Amino acid sequence: MQDNIAKVVQRGENLEQLNTKAEDLSASSMQFKKGASDVRKAMWWKDMKMKLILGGVIVLIIIVIILSVVFTSHK
C-alpha cells in the first residue's frame, strides 16, 4: 500500500515537471515566433531597399541613354 502511495506521489511530481517543461517550451516558442517575425520583416525591408536602389539605377541609366540620343540627334 505504501509502495502504491509512493508511486502515485512520484507520478504527480512527474506530471508537475512535465507541465513546467511544457510551459517553458510554450514560452520559448513564442519568443522564437517573435524573433522569426522580426527577422522576416528586417529581411523584407532589406530586399525592398535593394529593389528600389536597383530600380533607381535602371531609371537613371535609361534617362542618360534618352538624353544622349536626344542631344546627338539635334546636331
PDB file with SEQRES, HELIX, SHEET and CRYST1 records, atoms N, CA, C and O in Angstrom:
SEQRES   1 A   75  MET GLN ASP ASN ILE ALA LYS VAL VAL GLN ARG GLY GLU          
SEQRES   2 A   75  ASN LEU GLU GLN LEU ASN THR LYS ALA GLU ASP LEU SER          
SEQRES   3 A   75  ALA SER SER MET GLN PHE LYS LYS GLY ALA SER ASP VAL          
SEQRES   4 A   75  ARG LYS ALA MET TRP TRP LYS ASP MET LYS MET LYS LEU          
SEQRES   5 A   75  ILE LEU GLY GLY VAL ILE VAL LEU ILE ILE ILE VAL ILE          
SEQRES   6 A   75  ILE LEU SER VAL VAL PHE THR SER HIS LYS                      
HELIX    1 AA1 GLN A    2  SER A   73  1                                  72    
CRYST1    1.000    1.000    1.000  90.00  90.00  90.00 P 1           1          
ATOM      1  N   MET A   1       0.824  -1.189   0.000  1.00  0.00           N  
ATOM      2  CA  MET A   1       0.000   0.000   0.000  1.00  0.00           C  
ATOM      3  C   MET A   1       0.874   1.261   0.000  1.00  0.00           C  
ATOM      4  O   MET A   1       0.621   2.188  -0.769  1.00  0.00           O  
ATOM      5  N   GLN A   2       1.888   1.297   0.848  1.00  0.00           N  
ATOM      6  CA  GLN A   2       2.773   2.454   0.892  1.00  0.00           C  
ATOM      7  C   GLN A   2       3.524   2.606  -0.429  1.00  0.00           C  
ATOM      8  O   GLN A   2       3.813   3.716  -0.878  1.00  0.00           O  
ATOM      9  N   ASP A   3       3.832   1.461  -1.039  1.00  0.00           N  
ATOM     10  CA  ASP A   3       4.512   1.486  -2.334  1.00  0.00           C  
ATOM     11  C   ASP A   3       3.616   2.147  -3.381  1.00  0.00           C  
ATOM     12  O   ASP A   3       4.095   2.946  -4.185  1.00  0.00           O  
ATOM     13  N   ASN A   4       2.337   1.829  -3.381  1.00  0.00           N  
ATOM     14  CA  ASN A   4       1.382   2.425  -4.318  1.00  0.00           C  
ATOM     15  C   ASN A   4       1.250   3.931  -4.077  1.00  0.00           C  
ATOM     16  O   ASN A   4       1.192   4.715  -5.025  1.00  0.00           O  
ATOM     17  N   ILE A   5       1.205   4.320  -2.825  1.00  0.00           N  
ATOM     18  CA  ILE A   5       1.100   5.747  -2.491  1.00  0.00           C  
ATOM     19  C   ILE A   5       2.354   6.475  -2.967  1.00  0.00           C  
ATOM     20  O   ILE A   5       2.268   7.582  -3.497  1.00  0.00           O  
ATOM     21  N   ALA A   6       3.504   5.861  -2.780  1.00  0.00           N  
ATOM     22  CA  ALA A   6       4.761   6.470  -3.227  1.00  0.00           C  
ATOM     23  C   ALA A   6       4.769   6.620  -4.748  1.00  0.00           C  
ATOM     24  O   ALA A   6       5.241   7.629  -5.272  1.00  0.00           O  
ATOM     25  N   LYS A   7       4.248   5.616  -5.456  1.00  0.00           N  
ATOM     26  CA  LYS A   7       4.187   5.681  -6.916  1.00  0.00           C  
ATOM     27  C   LYS A   7       3.237   6.787  -7.376  1.00  0.00           C  
ATOM     28  O   LYS A   7       3.525   7.487  -8.347  1.00  0.00           O  
ATOM     29  N   VAL A   8       2.103   6.947  -6.683  1.00  0.00           N  
ATOM     30  CA  VAL A   8       1.139   7.989  -7.034  1.00  0.00           C  
ATOM     31  C   VAL A   8       1.769   9.374  -6.803  1.00  0.00           C  
ATOM     32  O   VAL A   8       1.623  10.276  -7.627  1.00  0.00           O  
ATOM     33  N   VAL A   9       2.465   9.524  -5.677  1.00  0.00           N  
ATOM     34  CA  VAL A   9       3.123  10.798  -5.385  1.00  0.00           C  
ATOM     35  C   VAL A   9       4.196  11.076  -6.436  1.00  0.00           C  
ATOM     36  O   VAL A   9       4.311  12.201  -6.921  1.00  0.00           O  
ATOM     37  N   GLN A  10       4.976  10.062  -6.786  1.00  0.00           N  
ATOM     38  CA  GLN A  10       6.020  10.214  -7.796  1.00  0.00           C  
ATOM     39  C   GLN A  10       5.402  10.576  -9.146  1.00  0.00           C  
ATOM     40  O   GLN A  10       5.943  11.404  -9.879  1.00  0.00           O  
ATOM     41  N   ARG A  11       4.283   9.961  -9.468  1.00  0.00           N  
ATOM     42  CA  ARG A  11       3.601  10.252 -10.732  1.00  0.00           C  
ATOM     43  C   ARG A  11       3.134  11.704 -10.744  1.00  0.00           C  
ATOM     44  O   ARG A  11       3.257  12.389 -11.760  1.00  0.00           O  
ATOM     45  N   GLY A  12       2.601  12.174  -9.623  1.00  0.00           N  
ATOM     46  CA  GLY A  12       2.168  13.568  -9.525  1.00  0.00           C  
ATOM     47  C   GLY A  12       3.329  14.525  -9.716  1.00  0.00           C  
ATOM     48  O   GLY A  12       3.190  15.548 -10.385  1.00  0.00           O  
ATOM     49  N   GLU A  13       4.478  14.198  -9.128  1.00  0.00           N  
ATOM     50  CA  GLU A  13       5.664  15.036  -9.292  1.00  0.00           C  
ATOM     51  C   GLU A  13       6.126  15.034 -10.750  1.00  0.00           C  
ATOM     52  O   GLU A  13       6.516  16.068 -11.293  1.00  0.00           O  
ATOM     53  N   ASN A  14       6.076  13.863 -11.366  1.00  0.00           N  
ATOM     54  CA  ASN A  14       6.470  13.761 -12.775  1.00  0.00           C  
ATOM     55  C   ASN A  14       5.536  14.590 -13.653  1.00  0.00           C  
ATOM     56  O   ASN A  14       5.987  15.238 -14.599  1.00  0.00           O  
ATOM     57  N   LEU A  15       4.245  14.575 -13.347  1.00  0.00           N  
ATOM     58  CA  LEU A  15       3.286  15.356 -14.115  1.00  0.00           C  
ATOM     59  C   LEU A  15       3.529  16.850 -13.930  1.00  0.00           C  
ATOM     60  O   LEU A  15       3.395  17.626 -14.877  1.00  0.00           O  
ATOM     61  N   GLU A  16       3.883  17.249 -12.725  1.00  0.00           N  
ATOM     62  CA  GLU A  16       4.190  18.659 -12.478  1.00  0.00           C  
ATOM     63  C   GLU A  16       5.426  19.091 -13.253  1.00  0.00           C  
ATOM     64  O   GLU A  16       5.462  20.177 -13.831  1.00  0.00           O  
ATOM     65  N   GLN A  17       6.441  18.227 -13.259  1.00  0.00           N  
ATOM     66  CA  GLN A  17       7.652  18.537 -14.019  1.00  0.00           C  
ATOM     67  C   GLN A  17       7.343  18.634 -15.510  1.00  0.00           C  
ATOM     68  O   GLN A  17       7.847  19.521 -16.200  1.00  0.00           O  
ATOM     69  N   LEU A  18       6.517  17.722 -15.996  1.00  0.00           N  
ATOM     70  CA  LEU A  18       6.136  17.730 -17.400  1.00  0.00           C  
ATOM     71  C   LEU A  18       5.362  19.002 -17.740  1.00  0.00           C  
ATOM     72  O   LEU A  18       5.574  19.602 -18.794  1.00  0.00           O  
ATOM     73  N   ASN A  19       4.471  19.406 -16.848  1.00  0.00           N  
ATOM     74  CA  ASN A  19       3.701  20.624 -17.067  1.00  0.00           C  
ATOM     75  C   ASN A  19       4.614  21.845 -17.090  1.00  0.00           C  
ATOM     76  O   ASN A  19       4.434  22.736 -17.920  1.00  0.00           O  
ATOM     77  N   THR A  20       5.581  21.894 -16.199  1.00  0.00           N  
ATOM     78  CA  THR A  20       6.539  23.002 -16.162  1.00  0.00           C  
ATOM     79  C   THR A  20       7.350  23.057 -17.452  1.00  0.00           C  
ATOM     80  O   THR A  20       7.561  24.130 -18.018  1.00  0.00           O  
ATOM     81  N   LYS A  21       7.798  21.898 -17.907  1.00  0.00           N  
ATOM     82  CA  LYS A  21       8.566  21.848 -19.152  1.00  0.00           C  
ATOM     83  C   LYS A  21       7.706  22.291 -20.337  1.00  0.00           C  
ATOM     84  O   LYS A  21       8.196  22.978 -21.233  1.00  0.00           O  
ATOM     85  N   ALA A  22       6.439  21.908 -20.347  1.00  0.00           N  
ATOM     86  CA  ALA A  22       5.538  22.307 -21.429  1.00  0.00           C  
ATOM     87  C   ALA A  22       5.320  23.820 -21.428  1.00  0.00           C  
ATOM     88  O   ALA A  22       5.276  24.442 -22.490  1.00  0.00           O  
ATOM     89  N   GLU A  23       5.186  24.409 -20.249  1.00  0.00           N  
ATOM     90  CA  GLU A  23       5.021  25.862 -20.155  1.00  0.00           C  
ATOM     91  C   GLU A  23       6.280  26.582 -20.628  1.00  0.00           C  
ATOM     92  O   GLU A  23       6.200  27.587 -21.335  1.00  0.00           O  
ATOM     93  N   ASP A  24       7.444  26.061 -20.233  1.00  0.00           N  
ATOM     94  CA  ASP A  24       8.708  26.656 -20.683  1.00  0.00           C  
ATOM     95  C   ASP A  24       8.852  26.564 -22.198  1.00  0.00           C  
ATOM     96  O   ASP A  24       9.299  27.509 -22.849  1.00  0.00           O  
ATOM     97  N   LEU A  25       8.470  25.422 -22.746  1.00  0.00           N  
ATOM     98  CA  LEU A  25       8.541  25.226 -24.188  1.00  0.00           C  
ATOM     99  C   LEU A  25       7.593  26.180 -24.906  1.00  0.00           C  
ATOM    100  O   LEU A  25       7.936  26.726 -25.955  1.00  0.00           O  
ATOM    101  N   SER A  26       6.430  26.375 -24.357  1.00  0.00           N  
ATOM    102  CA  SER A  26       5.471  27.306 -24.947  1.00  0.00           C  
ATOM    103  C   SER A  26       6.021  28.727 -24.948  1.00  0.00           C  
ATOM    104  O   SER A  26       5.905  29.441 -25.944  1.00  0.00           O  
ATOM    105  N   ALA A  27       6.614  29.134 -23.842  1.00  0.00           N  
ATOM    106  CA  ALA A  27       7.206  30.474 -23.764  1.00  0.00           C  
ATOM    107  C   ALA A  27       8.353  30.616 -24.761  1.00  0.00           C  
ATOM    108  O   ALA A  27       8.487  31.651 -25.414  1.00  0.00           O  
ATOM    109  N   SER A  28       9.165  29.593 -24.875  1.00  0.00           N  
ATOM    110  CA  SER A  28      10.282  29.634 -25.824  1.00  0.00           C  
ATOM    111  C   SER A  28       9.783  29.705 -27.262  1.00  0.00           C  
ATOM    112  O   SER A  28      10.364  30.400 -28.096  1.00  0.00           O  
ATOM    113  N   SER A  29       8.717  28.991 -27.541  1.00  0.00           N  
ATOM    114  CA  SER A  29       8.185  29.017 -28.903  1.00  0.00           C  
ATOM    115  C   SER A  29       7.617  30.392 -29.246  1.00  0.00           C  
ATOM    116  O   SER A  29       7.720  30.827 -30.393  1.00  0.00           O  
ATOM    117  N   MET A  30       7.029  31.073 -28.287  1.00  0.00           N  
ATOM    118  CA  MET A  30       6.519  32.423 -28.534  1.00  0.00           C  
ATOM    119  C   MET A  30       7.673  33.393 -28.800  1.00  0.00           C  
ATOM    120  O   MET A  30       7.573  34.255 -29.674  1.00  0.00           O  
ATOM    121  N   GLN A  31       8.766  33.251 -28.045  1.00  0.00           N  
ATOM    122  CA  GLN A  31       9.944  34.091 -28.283  1.00  0.00           C  
ATOM    123  C   GLN A  31      10.527  33.814 -29.665  1.00  0.00           C  
ATOM    124  O   GLN A  31      10.913  34.739 -30.379  1.00  0.00           O  
ATOM    125  N   PHE A  32      10.588  32.552 -30.033  1.00  0.00           N  
ATOM    126  CA  PHE A  32      11.109  32.184 -31.351  1.00  0.00           C  
ATOM    127  C   PHE A  32      10.240  32.761 -32.447  1.00  0.00           C  
ATOM    128  O   PHE A  32      10.751  33.280 -33.439  1.00  0.00           O  
ATOM    129  N   LYS A  33       8.923  32.676 -32.277  1.00  0.00           N  
ATOM    130  CA  LYS A  33       7.995  33.194 -33.275  1.00  0.00           C  
ATOM    131  C   LYS A  33       8.175  34.701 -33.444  1.00  0.00           C  
ATOM    132  O   LYS A  33       8.179  35.199 -34.570  1.00  0.00           O  
ATOM    133  N   LYS A  34       8.324  35.425 -32.344  1.00  0.00           N  
ATOM    134  CA  LYS A  34       8.524  36.873 -32.415  1.00  0.00           C  
ATOM    135  C   LYS A  34       9.854  37.192 -33.079  1.00  0.00           C  
ATOM    136  O   LYS A  34       9.935  38.085 -33.922  1.00  0.00           O  
ATOM    137  N   GLY A  35      10.892  36.462 -32.701  1.00  0.00           N  
ATOM    138  CA  GLY A  35      12.200  36.685 -33.310  1.00  0.00           C  
ATOM    139  C   GLY A  35      12.190  36.394 -34.805  1.00  0.00           C  
ATOM    140  O   GLY A  35      12.779  37.137 -35.589  1.00  0.00           O  
ATOM    141  N   ALA A  36      11.530  35.328 -35.194  1.00  0.00           N  
ATOM    142  CA  ALA A  36      11.451  34.975 -36.613  1.00  0.00           C  
ATOM    143  C   ALA A  36      10.670  36.032 -37.382  1.00  0.00           C  
ATOM    144  O   ALA A  36      11.016  36.369 -38.514  1.00  0.00           O  
ATOM    145  N   SER A  37       9.627  36.547 -36.770  1.00  0.00           N  
ATOM    146  CA  SER A  37       8.837  37.605 -37.415  1.00  0.00           C  
ATOM    147  C   SER A  37       9.670  38.869 -37.581  1.00  0.00           C  
ATOM    148  O   SER A  37       9.616  39.515 -38.628  1.00  0.00           O  
ATOM    149  N   ASP A  38      10.432  39.221 -36.566  1.00  0.00           N  
ATOM    150  CA  ASP A  38      11.296  40.402 -36.652  1.00  0.00           C  
ATOM    151  C   ASP A  38      12.344  40.237 -37.750  1.00  0.00           C  
ATOM    152  O   ASP A  38      12.604  41.171 -38.510  1.00  0.00           O  
ATOM    153  N   VAL A  39      12.938  39.067 -37.831  1.00  0.00           N  
ATOM    154  CA  VAL A  39      13.944  38.803 -38.867  1.00  0.00           C  
ATOM    155  C   VAL A  39      13.310  38.859 -40.253  1.00  0.00           C  
ATOM    156  O   VAL A  39      13.901  39.398 -41.188  1.00  0.00           O  
ATOM    157  N   ARG A  40      12.107  38.303 -40.385  1.00  0.00           N  
ATOM    158  CA  ARG A  40      11.409  38.321 -41.673  1.00  0.00           C  
ATOM    159  C   ARG A  40      11.142  39.759 -42.120  1.00  0.00           C  
ATOM    160  O   ARG A  40      11.352  40.100 -43.284  1.00  0.00           O  
ATOM    161  N   LYS A  41      10.680  40.596 -41.196  1.00  0.00           N  
ATOM    162  CA  LYS A  41      10.416  41.997 -41.536  1.00  0.00           C  
ATOM    163  C   LYS A  41      11.697  42.727 -41.912  1.00  0.00           C  
ATOM    164  O   LYS A  41      11.721  43.495 -42.875  1.00  0.00           O  
ATOM    165  N   ALA A  42      12.751  42.488 -41.159  1.00  0.00           N  
ATOM    166  CA  ALA A  42      14.031  43.134 -41.452  1.00  0.00           C  
ATOM    167  C   ALA A  42      14.550  42.719 -42.827  1.00  0.00           C  
ATOM    168  O   ALA A  42      15.054  43.558 -43.573  1.00  0.00           O  
ATOM    169  N   MET A  43      14.435  41.459 -43.163  1.00  0.00           N  
ATOM    170  CA  MET A  43      14.910  40.989 -44.459  1.00  0.00           C  
ATOM    171  C   MET A  43      14.035  41.527 -45.592  1.00  0.00           C  
ATOM    172  O   MET A  43      14.532  41.811 -46.681  1.00  0.00           O  
ATOM    173  N   TRP A  44      12.725  41.668 -45.332  1.00  0.00           N  
ATOM    174  CA  TRP A  44      11.826  42.234 -46.350  1.00  0.00           C  
ATOM    175  C   TRP A  44      12.244  43.671 -46.653  1.00  0.00           C  
ATOM    176  O   TRP A  44      12.321  44.066 -47.817  1.00  0.00           O  
ATOM    177  N   TRP A  45      12.515  44.456 -45.599  1.00  0.00           N  
ATOM    178  CA  TRP A  45      12.937  45.843 -45.809  1.00  0.00           C  
ATOM    179  C   TRP A  45      14.275  45.895 -46.540  1.00  0.00           C  
ATOM    180  O   TRP A  45      14.468  46.728 -47.426  1.00  0.00           O  
ATOM    181  N   LYS A  46      15.186  45.022 -46.177  1.00  0.00           N  
ATOM    182  CA  LYS A  46      16.491  44.997 -46.842  1.00  0.00           C  
ATOM    183  C   LYS A  46      16.319  44.675 -48.323  1.00  0.00           C  
ATOM    184  O   LYS A  46      16.949  45.307 -49.171  1.00  0.00           O  
ATOM    185  N   ASP A  47      15.475  43.703 -48.638  1.00  0.00           N  
ATOM    186  CA  ASP A  47      15.208  43.323 -50.016  1.00  0.00           C  
ATOM    187  C   ASP A  47      14.532  44.467 -50.763  1.00  0.00           C  
ATOM    188  O   ASP A  47      14.861  44.737 -51.919  1.00  0.00           O  
ATOM    189  N   MET A  48      13.586  45.142 -50.104  1.00  0.00           N  
ATOM    190  CA  MET A  48      12.881  46.247 -50.742  1.00  0.00           C  
ATOM    191  C   MET A  48      13.834  47.401 -51.033  1.00  0.00           C  
ATOM    192  O   MET A  48      13.745  48.023 -52.092  1.00  0.00           O  
ATOM    193  N   LYS A  49      14.742  47.693 -50.108  1.00  0.00           N  
ATOM    194  CA  LYS A  49      15.726  48.754 -50.344  1.00  0.00           C  
ATOM    195  C   LYS A  49      16.588  48.421 -51.557  1.00  0.00           C  
ATOM    196  O   LYS A  49      16.863  49.286 -52.387  1.00  0.00           O  
ATOM    197  N   MET A  50      17.010  47.168 -51.654  1.00  0.00           N  
ATOM    198  CA  MET A  50      17.845  46.759 -52.778  1.00  0.00           C  
ATOM    199  C   MET A  50      17.074  46.898 -54.097  1.00  0.00           C  
ATOM    200  O   MET A  50      17.630  47.355 -55.096  1.00  0.00           O  
ATOM    201  N   LYS A  51      15.805  46.506 -54.098  1.00  0.00           N  
ATOM    202  CA  LYS A  51      14.996  46.639 -55.311  1.00  0.00           C  
ATOM    203  C   LYS A  51      14.819  48.100 -55.698  1.00  0.00           C  
ATOM    204  O   LYS A  51      14.885  48.438 -56.880  1.00  0.00           O  
ATOM    205  N   LEU A  52      14.593  48.974 -54.713  1.00  0.00           N  
ATOM    206  CA  LEU A  52      14.433  50.398 -55.000  1.00  0.00           C  
ATOM    207  C   LEU A  52      15.729  51.001 -55.544  1.00  0.00           C  
ATOM    208  O   LEU A  52      15.692  51.796 -56.482  1.00  0.00           O  
ATOM    209  N   ILE A  53      16.852  50.638 -54.974  1.00  0.00           N  
ATOM    210  CA  ILE A  53      18.143  51.135 -55.467  1.00  0.00           C  
ATOM    211  C   ILE A  53      18.385  50.658 -56.889  1.00  0.00           C  
ATOM    212  O   ILE A  53      18.799  51.436 -57.749  1.00  0.00           O  
ATOM    213  N   LEU A  54      18.124  49.371 -57.139  1.00  0.00           N  
ATOM    214  CA  LEU A  54      18.316  48.820 -58.482  1.00  0.00           C  
ATOM    215  C   LEU A  54      17.374  49.500 -59.476  1.00  0.00           C  
ATOM    216  O   LEU A  54      17.783  49.827 -60.590  1.00  0.00           O  
ATOM    217  N   GLY A  55      16.126  49.713 -59.085  1.00  0.00           N  
ATOM    218  CA  GLY A  55      15.175  50.408 -59.958  1.00  0.00           C  
ATOM    219  C   GLY A  55      15.618  51.832 -60.241  1.00  0.00           C  
ATOM    220  O   GLY A  55      15.493  52.308 -61.370  1.00  0.00           O  
ATOM    221  N   GLY A  56      16.137  52.521 -59.221  1.00  0.00           N  
ATOM    222  CA  GLY A  56      16.633  53.886 -59.423  1.00  0.00           C  
ATOM    223  C   GLY A  56      17.810  53.931 -60.375  1.00  0.00           C  
ATOM    224  O   GLY A  56      17.900  54.828 -61.214  1.00  0.00           O  
ATOM    225  N   VAL A  57      18.707  52.976 -60.253  1.00  0.00           N  
ATOM    226  CA  VAL A  57      19.870  52.921 -61.148  1.00  0.00           C  
ATOM    227  C   VAL A  57      19.420  52.660 -62.577  1.00  0.00           C  
ATOM    228  O   VAL A  57      19.933  53.274 -63.513  1.00  0.00           O  
ATOM    229  N   ILE A  58      18.472  51.762 -62.750  1.00  0.00           N  
ATOM    230  CA  ILE A  58      17.963  51.459 -64.099  1.00  0.00           C  
ATOM    231  C   ILE A  58      17.295  52.688 -64.707  1.00  0.00           C  
ATOM    232  O   ILE A  58      17.518  53.001 -65.876  1.00  0.00           O  
ATOM    233  N   VAL A  59      16.480  53.383 -63.921  1.00  0.00           N  
ATOM    234  CA  VAL A  59      15.827  54.606 -64.412  1.00  0.00           C  
ATOM    235  C   VAL A  59      16.873  55.652 -64.772  1.00  0.00           C  
ATOM    236  O   VAL A  59      16.749  56.323 -65.797  1.00  0.00           O  
ATOM    237  N   LEU A  60      17.881  55.797 -63.959  1.00  0.00           N  
ATOM    238  CA  LEU A  60      18.952  56.756 -64.241  1.00  0.00           C  
ATOM    239  C   LEU A  60      19.678  56.410 -65.536  1.00  0.00           C  
ATOM    240  O   LEU A  60      19.977  57.301 -66.331  1.00  0.00           O  
ATOM    241  N   ILE A  61      19.963  55.143 -65.756  1.00  0.00           N  
ATOM    242  CA  ILE A  61      20.632  54.708 -66.991  1.00  0.00           C  
ATOM    243  C   ILE A  61      19.744  54.991 -68.197  1.00  0.00           C  
ATOM    244  O   ILE A  61      20.230  55.444 -69.234  1.00  0.00           O  
ATOM    245  N   ILE A  62      18.447  54.728 -68.069  1.00  0.00           N  
ATOM    246  CA  ILE A  62      17.515  54.990 -69.177  1.00  0.00           C  
ATOM    247  C   ILE A  62      17.461  56.482 -69.487  1.00  0.00           C  
ATOM    248  O   ILE A  62      17.435  56.875 -70.654  1.00  0.00           O  
ATOM    249  N   ILE A  63      17.442  57.309 -68.451  1.00  0.00           N  
ATOM    250  CA  ILE A  63      17.421  58.765 -68.662  1.00  0.00           C  
ATOM    251  C   ILE A  63      18.694  59.217 -69.367  1.00  0.00           C  
ATOM    252  O   ILE A  63      18.635  60.039 -70.282  1.00  0.00           O  
ATOM    253  N   VAL A  64      19.829  58.696 -68.958  1.00  0.00           N  
ATOM    254  CA  VAL A  64      21.101  59.063 -69.598  1.00  0.00           C  
ATOM    255  C   VAL A  64      21.091  58.642 -71.056  1.00  0.00           C  
ATOM    256  O   VAL A  64      21.535  59.400 -71.918  1.00  0.00           O  
ATOM    257  N   ILE A  65      20.599  57.459 -71.348  1.00  0.00           N  
ATOM    258  CA  ILE A  65      20.548  56.984 -72.737  1.00  0.00           C  
ATOM    259  C   ILE A  65      19.619  57.857 -73.564  1.00  0.00           C  
ATOM    260  O   ILE A  65      19.961  58.247 -74.680  1.00  0.00           O  
ATOM    261  N   ILE A  66      18.440  58.167 -73.020  1.00  0.00           N  
ATOM    262  CA  ILE A  66      17.479  59.002 -73.757  1.00  0.00           C  
ATOM    263  C   ILE A  66      18.059  60.385 -74.004  1.00  0.00           C  
ATOM    264  O   ILE A  66      17.958  60.902 -75.117  1.00  0.00           O  
ATOM    265  N   LEU A  67      18.665  60.995 -72.991  1.00  0.00           N  
ATOM    266  CA  LEU A  67      19.257  62.326 -73.173  1.00  0.00           C  
ATOM    267  C   LEU A  67      20.398  62.301 -74.164  1.00  0.00           C  
ATOM    268  O   LEU A  67      20.551  63.243 -74.942  1.00  0.00           O  
ATOM    269  N   SER A  68      21.200  61.257 -74.161  1.00  0.00           N  
ATOM    270  CA  SER A  68      22.305  61.188 -75.128  1.00  0.00           C  
ATOM    271  C   SER A  68      21.775  61.017 -76.545  1.00  0.00           C  
ATOM    272  O   SER A  68      22.358  61.559 -77.484  1.00  0.00           O  
ATOM    273  N   VAL A  69      20.693  60.283 -76.721  1.00  0.00           N  
ATOM    274  CA  VAL A  69      20.094  60.106 -78.045  1.00  0.00           C  
ATOM    275  C   VAL A  69      19.474  61.418 -78.515  1.00  0.00           C  
ATOM    276  O   VAL A  69      19.626  61.787 -79.680  1.00  0.00           O  
ATOM    277  N   VAL A  70      18.777  62.128 -77.624  1.00  0.00           N  
ATOM    278  CA  VAL A  70      18.128  63.373 -77.996  1.00  0.00           C  
ATOM    279  C   VAL A  70      19.165  64.439 -78.379  1.00  0.00           C  
ATOM    280  O   VAL A  70      19.003  65.141 -79.377  1.00  0.00           O  
ATOM    281  N   PHE A  71      20.226  64.549 -77.580  1.00  0.00           N  
ATOM    282  CA  PHE A  71      21.225  65.570 -77.877  1.00  0.00           C  
ATOM    283  C   PHE A  71      22.063  65.238 -79.110  1.00  0.00           C  
ATOM    284  O   PHE A  71      22.497  66.148 -79.817  1.00  0.00           O  
ATOM    285  N   THR A  72      22.293  63.975 -79.376  1.00  0.00           N  
ATOM    286  CA  THR A  72      23.061  63.626 -80.585  1.00  0.00           C  
ATOM    287  C   THR A  72      22.203  63.757 -81.847  1.00  0.00           C  
ATOM    288  O   THR A  72      22.755  63.980 -82.924  1.00  0.00           O  
ATOM    289  N   SER A  73      20.902  63.628 -81.757  1.00  0.00           N  
ATOM    290  CA  SER A  73      20.037  63.732 -82.930  1.00  0.00           C  
ATOM    291  C   SER A  73      19.801  65.186 -83.324  1.00  0.00           C  
ATOM    292  O   SER A  73      19.443  65.457 -84.471  1.00  0.00           O  
ATOM    293  N   HIS A  74      19.990  66.120 -82.409  1.00  0.00           N  
ATOM    294  CA  HIS A  74      19.796  67.544 -82.714  1.00  0.00           C  
ATOM    295  C   HIS A  74      20.998  68.147 -83.447  1.00  0.00           C  
ATOM    296  O   HIS A  74      20.871  69.212 -84.051  1.00  0.00           O  
ATOM    297  N   LYS A  75      22.107  67.519 -83.408  1.00  0.00           N  
ATOM    298  CA  LYS A  75      23.321  68.072 -84.030  1.00  0.00           C  
ATOM    299  C   LYS A  75      23.375  67.791 -85.471  1.00  0.00           C  
ATOM    300  O   LYS A  75      24.328  68.186 -86.143  1.00  0.00           O  
TER     301      LYS A  75                                                      
END                                                                             
